[in-house]
CSV table of C-alpha atoms and ligand atoms in Angstrom, one decimal:
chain,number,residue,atom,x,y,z
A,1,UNK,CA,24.0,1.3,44.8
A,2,UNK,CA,20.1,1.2,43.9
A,3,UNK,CA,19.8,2.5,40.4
A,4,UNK,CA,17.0,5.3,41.4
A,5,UNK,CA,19.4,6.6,44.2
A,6,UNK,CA,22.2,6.4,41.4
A,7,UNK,CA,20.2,8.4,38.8
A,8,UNK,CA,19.5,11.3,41.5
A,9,UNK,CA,23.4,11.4,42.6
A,10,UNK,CA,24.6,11.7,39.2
A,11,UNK,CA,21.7,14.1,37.9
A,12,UNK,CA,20.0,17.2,39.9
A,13,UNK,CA,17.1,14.9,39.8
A,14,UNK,CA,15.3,14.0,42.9
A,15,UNK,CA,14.7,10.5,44.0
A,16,UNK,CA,10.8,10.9,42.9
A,17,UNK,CA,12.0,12.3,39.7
A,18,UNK,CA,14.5,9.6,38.8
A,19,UNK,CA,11.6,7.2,39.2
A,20,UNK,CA,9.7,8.7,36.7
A,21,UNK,CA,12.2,9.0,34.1
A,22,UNK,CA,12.3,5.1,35.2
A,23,UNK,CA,8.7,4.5,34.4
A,24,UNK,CA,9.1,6.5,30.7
A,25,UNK,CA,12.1,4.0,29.8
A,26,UNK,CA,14.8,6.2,29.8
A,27,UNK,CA,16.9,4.4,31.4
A,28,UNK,CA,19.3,1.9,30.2
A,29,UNK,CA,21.8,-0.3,32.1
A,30,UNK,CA,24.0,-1.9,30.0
A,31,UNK,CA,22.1,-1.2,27.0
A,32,UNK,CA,19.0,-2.9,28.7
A,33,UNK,CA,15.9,-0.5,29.5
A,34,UNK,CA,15.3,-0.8,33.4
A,35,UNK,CA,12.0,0.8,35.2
A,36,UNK,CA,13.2,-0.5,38.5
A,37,UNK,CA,14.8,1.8,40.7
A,38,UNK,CA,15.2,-1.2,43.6
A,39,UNK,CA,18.2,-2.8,40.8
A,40,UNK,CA,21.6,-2.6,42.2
A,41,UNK,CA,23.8,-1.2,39.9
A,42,UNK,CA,27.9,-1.6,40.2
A,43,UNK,CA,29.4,2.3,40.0
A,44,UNK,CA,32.4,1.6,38.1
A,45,UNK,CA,31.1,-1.2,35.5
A,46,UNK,CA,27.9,-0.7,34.4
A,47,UNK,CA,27.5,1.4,31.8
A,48,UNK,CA,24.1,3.4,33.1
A,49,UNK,CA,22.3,5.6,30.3
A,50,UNK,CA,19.9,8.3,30.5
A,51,UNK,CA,18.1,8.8,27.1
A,52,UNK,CA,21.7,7.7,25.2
A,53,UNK,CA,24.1,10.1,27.6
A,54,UNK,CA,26.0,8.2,30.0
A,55,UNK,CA,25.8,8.7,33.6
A,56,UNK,CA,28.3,8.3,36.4
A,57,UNK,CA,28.8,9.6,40.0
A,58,UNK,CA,31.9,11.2,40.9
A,59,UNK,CA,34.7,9.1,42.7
A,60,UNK,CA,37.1,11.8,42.5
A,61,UNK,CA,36.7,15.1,40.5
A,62,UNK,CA,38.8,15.0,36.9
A,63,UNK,CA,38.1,16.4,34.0
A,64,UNK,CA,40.0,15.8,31.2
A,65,UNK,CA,40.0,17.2,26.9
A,66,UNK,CA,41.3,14.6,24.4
A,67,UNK,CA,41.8,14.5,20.8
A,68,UNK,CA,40.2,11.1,20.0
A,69,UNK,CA,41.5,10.1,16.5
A,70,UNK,CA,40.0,7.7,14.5
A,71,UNK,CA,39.4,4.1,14.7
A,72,UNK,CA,38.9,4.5,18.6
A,73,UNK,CA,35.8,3.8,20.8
A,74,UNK,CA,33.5,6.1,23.1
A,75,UNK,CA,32.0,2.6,25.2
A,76,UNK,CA,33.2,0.6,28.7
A,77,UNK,CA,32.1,-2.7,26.7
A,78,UNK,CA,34.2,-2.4,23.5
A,79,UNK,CA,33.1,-4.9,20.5
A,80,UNK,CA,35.3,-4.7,17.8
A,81,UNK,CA,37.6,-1.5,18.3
A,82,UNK,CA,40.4,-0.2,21.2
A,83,UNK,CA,38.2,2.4,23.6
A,84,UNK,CA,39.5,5.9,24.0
A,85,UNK,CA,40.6,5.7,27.6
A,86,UNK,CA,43.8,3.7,26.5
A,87,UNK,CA,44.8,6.8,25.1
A,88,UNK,CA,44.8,8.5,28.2
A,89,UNK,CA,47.4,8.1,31.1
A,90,UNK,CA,46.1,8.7,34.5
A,91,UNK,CA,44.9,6.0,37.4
A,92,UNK,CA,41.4,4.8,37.8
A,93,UNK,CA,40.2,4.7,34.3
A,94,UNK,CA,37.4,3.4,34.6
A,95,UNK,CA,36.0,5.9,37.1
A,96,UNK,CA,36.5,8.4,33.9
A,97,UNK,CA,32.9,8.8,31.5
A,98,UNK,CA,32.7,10.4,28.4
A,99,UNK,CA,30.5,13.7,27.9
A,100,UNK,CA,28.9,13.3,24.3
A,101,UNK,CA,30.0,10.0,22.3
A,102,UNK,CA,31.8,10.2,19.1
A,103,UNK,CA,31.1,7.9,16.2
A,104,UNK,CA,34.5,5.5,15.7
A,105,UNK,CA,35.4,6.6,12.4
A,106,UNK,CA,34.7,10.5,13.7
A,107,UNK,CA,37.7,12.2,15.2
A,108,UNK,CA,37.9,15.6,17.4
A,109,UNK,CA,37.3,16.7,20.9
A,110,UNK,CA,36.1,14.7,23.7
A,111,UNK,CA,35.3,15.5,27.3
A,112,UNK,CA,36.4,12.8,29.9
A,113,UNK,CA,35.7,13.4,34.1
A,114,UNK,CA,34.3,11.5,36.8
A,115,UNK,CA,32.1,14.3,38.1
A,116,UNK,CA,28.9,13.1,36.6
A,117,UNK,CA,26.5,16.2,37.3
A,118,UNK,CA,29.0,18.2,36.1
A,119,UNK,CA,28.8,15.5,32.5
A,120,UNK,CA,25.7,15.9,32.9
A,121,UNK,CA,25.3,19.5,32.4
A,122,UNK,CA,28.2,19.7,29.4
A,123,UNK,CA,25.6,17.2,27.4
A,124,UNK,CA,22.0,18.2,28.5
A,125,UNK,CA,20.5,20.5,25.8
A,126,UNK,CA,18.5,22.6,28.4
A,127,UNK,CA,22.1,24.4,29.2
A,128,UNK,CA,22.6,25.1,25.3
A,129,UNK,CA,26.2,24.3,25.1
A,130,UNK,CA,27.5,24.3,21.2
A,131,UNK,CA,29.4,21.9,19.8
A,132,UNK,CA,31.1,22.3,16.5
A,133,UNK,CA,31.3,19.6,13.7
A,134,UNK,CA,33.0,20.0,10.4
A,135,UNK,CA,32.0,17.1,7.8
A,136,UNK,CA,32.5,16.3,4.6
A,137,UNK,CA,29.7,15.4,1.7
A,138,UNK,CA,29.9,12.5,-0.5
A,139,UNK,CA,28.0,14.3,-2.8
A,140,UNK,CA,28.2,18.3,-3.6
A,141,UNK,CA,25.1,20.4,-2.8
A,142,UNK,CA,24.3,23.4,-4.9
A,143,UNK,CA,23.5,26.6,-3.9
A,144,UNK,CA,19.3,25.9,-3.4
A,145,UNK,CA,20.2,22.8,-2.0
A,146,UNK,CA,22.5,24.8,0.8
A,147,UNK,CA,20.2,27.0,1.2
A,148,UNK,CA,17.1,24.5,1.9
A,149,UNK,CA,19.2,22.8,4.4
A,150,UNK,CA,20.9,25.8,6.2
A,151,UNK,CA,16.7,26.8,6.6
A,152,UNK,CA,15.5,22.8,7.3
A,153,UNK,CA,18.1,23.0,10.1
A,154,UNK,CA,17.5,26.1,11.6
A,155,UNK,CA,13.9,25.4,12.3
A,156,UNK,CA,14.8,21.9,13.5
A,157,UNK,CA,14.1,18.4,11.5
A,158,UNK,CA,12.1,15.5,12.6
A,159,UNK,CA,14.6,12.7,12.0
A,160,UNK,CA,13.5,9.0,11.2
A,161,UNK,CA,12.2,7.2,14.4
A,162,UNK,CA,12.8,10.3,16.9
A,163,UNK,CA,9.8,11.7,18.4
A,164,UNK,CA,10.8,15.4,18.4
A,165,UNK,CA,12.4,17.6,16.2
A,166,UNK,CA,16.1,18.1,16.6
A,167,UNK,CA,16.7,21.7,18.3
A,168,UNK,CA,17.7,24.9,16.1
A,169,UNK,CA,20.9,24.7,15.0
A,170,UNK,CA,22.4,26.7,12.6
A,171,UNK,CA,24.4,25.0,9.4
A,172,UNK,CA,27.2,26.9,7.4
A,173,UNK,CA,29.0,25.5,4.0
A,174,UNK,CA,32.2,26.3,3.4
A,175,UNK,CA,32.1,24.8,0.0
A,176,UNK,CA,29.5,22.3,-2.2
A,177,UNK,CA,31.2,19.4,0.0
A,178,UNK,CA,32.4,20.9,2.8
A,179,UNK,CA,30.4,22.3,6.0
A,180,UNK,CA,30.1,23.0,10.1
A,181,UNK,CA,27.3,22.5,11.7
A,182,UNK,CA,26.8,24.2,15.3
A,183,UNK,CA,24.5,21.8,17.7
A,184,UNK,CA,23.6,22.6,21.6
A,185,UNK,CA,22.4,18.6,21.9
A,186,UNK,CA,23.4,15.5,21.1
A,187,UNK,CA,21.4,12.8,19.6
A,188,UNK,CA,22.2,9.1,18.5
A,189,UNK,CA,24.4,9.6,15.5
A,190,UNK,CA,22.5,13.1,14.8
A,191,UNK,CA,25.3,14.6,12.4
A,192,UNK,CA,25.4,11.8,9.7
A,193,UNK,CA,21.2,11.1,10.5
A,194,UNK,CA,20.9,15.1,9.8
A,195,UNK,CA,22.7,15.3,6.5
A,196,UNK,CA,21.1,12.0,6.1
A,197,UNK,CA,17.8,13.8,5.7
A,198,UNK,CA,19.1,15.7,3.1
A,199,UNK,CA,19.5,12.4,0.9
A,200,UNK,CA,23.5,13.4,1.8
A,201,UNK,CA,26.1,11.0,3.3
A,202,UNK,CA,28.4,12.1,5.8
A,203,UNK,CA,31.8,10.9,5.2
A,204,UNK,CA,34.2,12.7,7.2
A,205,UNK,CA,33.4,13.9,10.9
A,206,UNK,CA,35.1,16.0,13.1
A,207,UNK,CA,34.2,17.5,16.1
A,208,UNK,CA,36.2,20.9,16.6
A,209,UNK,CA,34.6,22.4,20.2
A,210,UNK,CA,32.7,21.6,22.6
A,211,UNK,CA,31.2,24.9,24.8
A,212,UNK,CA,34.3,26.8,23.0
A,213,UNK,CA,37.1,24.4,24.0
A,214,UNK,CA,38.8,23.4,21.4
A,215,UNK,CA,41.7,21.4,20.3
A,216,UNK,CA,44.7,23.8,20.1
A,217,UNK,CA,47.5,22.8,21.1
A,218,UNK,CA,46.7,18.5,21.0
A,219,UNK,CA,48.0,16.3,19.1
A,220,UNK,CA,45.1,13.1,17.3
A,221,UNK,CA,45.5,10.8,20.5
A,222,UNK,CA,46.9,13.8,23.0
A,223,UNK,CA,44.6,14.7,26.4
A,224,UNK,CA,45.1,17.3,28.6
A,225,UNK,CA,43.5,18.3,32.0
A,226,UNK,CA,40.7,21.5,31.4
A,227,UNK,CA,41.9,24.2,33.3
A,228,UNK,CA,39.5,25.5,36.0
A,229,UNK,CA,38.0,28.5,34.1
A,230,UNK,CA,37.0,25.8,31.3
A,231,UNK,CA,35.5,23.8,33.8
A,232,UNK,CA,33.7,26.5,35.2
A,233,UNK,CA,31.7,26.9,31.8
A,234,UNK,CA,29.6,24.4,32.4
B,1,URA,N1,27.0,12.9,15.1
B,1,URA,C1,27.3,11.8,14.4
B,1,URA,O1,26.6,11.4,13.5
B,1,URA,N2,28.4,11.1,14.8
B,1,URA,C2,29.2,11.6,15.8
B,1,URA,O2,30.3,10.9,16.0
B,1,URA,C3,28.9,12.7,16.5
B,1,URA,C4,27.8,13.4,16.1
């Protein structure tokens, strides 16, 4: 399928729109930028990107929750780790994309379907869905120090090479080491980069909701089909 006509199936973008996001480079196919919507892209093996959030168009309609534990990959093209669809049992893999990569050493929920306007509204910002982390500090932060960052965050931080501040989000300690922090985007590695900004280090990552599903119920490495009033949410 031509990569422009892709783009506008698997977003509510029209053909003319996909072509500009195109031209401003935010498109990636395979991890290569493309401008040309004429490139003929292969619907179940390329891995197309749209400003770091994957894109897919729906072959069938799934839509799937798993607990990804650690150790496990959010790619198609896997370099050094298992991916996280072997944790899952049901046909036509590869058909599934994932809705808001996880680090490998971060564990918690993940969102799996091959609907992809429906991915694609769980992971665009403009539809403010929150997604919970809980991390852990390698070192503790006192009380200004909490107190400057629960503020930083809250009015949104301009993190190293980014070229707009990250969203409001709100941040919450539950001890000097210990914190959740609620975001409605997602950007490349933004948790750890975040803290990160705080001259912090992330060193435990979990993500415990996405849009208020959580994981009750699963097991690390347990999925389950979202029912159709979770689906609905989005
Ligand atoms: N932010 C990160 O830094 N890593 C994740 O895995 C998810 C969000």
């Amino acid at each position: 399928m031509r990569l422009d006509k892709f783009i506008s199936k698997a977003t509510e973008l029209s053909r003319k729109e996909a072509k500009k996001v195109l031209h401003a480079r935010e498109i990636t196919v395979n991890d290569e930028i493309i401008k040309d919507g004429s490139v003929h892209v292969d619907v179940l093996n390329d891995e197309v990107m749209w400003a770091g959030e994957p894109l897919s168009v729906a072959t069938g309609s799934r839509y799937l929750l798993l607990y990804k534990p650690e150790g496990f990959e959010c790619t198609l093209k896997p370099k050094e780790y298992p991916i996280v669809t072997e944790l899952i049992a049901v046909p036509e893999l590869e058909s599934l994309r994932i809705a808001g990569r996880l680090d490998v050493d971060t564990t918690g929920a993940l969102i799996l379907s091959d609907d992809g306007r429906w991915l694609h509204r769980v992971t665009s910002p403009k539809h403010l869905h929150e997604k919970v982390y809980e991390l852990t500090l390698a070192e503790s932060m006192d009380a200004d120090e909490q107190a400057h960052a629960i503020k930083k965050v809250a009015q949104g931080i301009l993190l190293d090479g980014d070229y707009e501040p990250t969203k409001p989000a709100t941040l919450e300690f539950i001890d000097d080491t210990h914190a959740r922090l609620i975001l409605t985007e997602g950007k490349y590695h933004q948790v750890k980069r975040m803290m990160g900004y705080f001259g912090n280090k992330v060193i435990e990552l979990h993500r415990a909701s996405i849009g208020g599903i959580t994981l009750d119920g699963l097991e690390k490495g347990e999925s389950r089909f979202l029912t159709a009033e979770e689906i609905a949410r989005f």
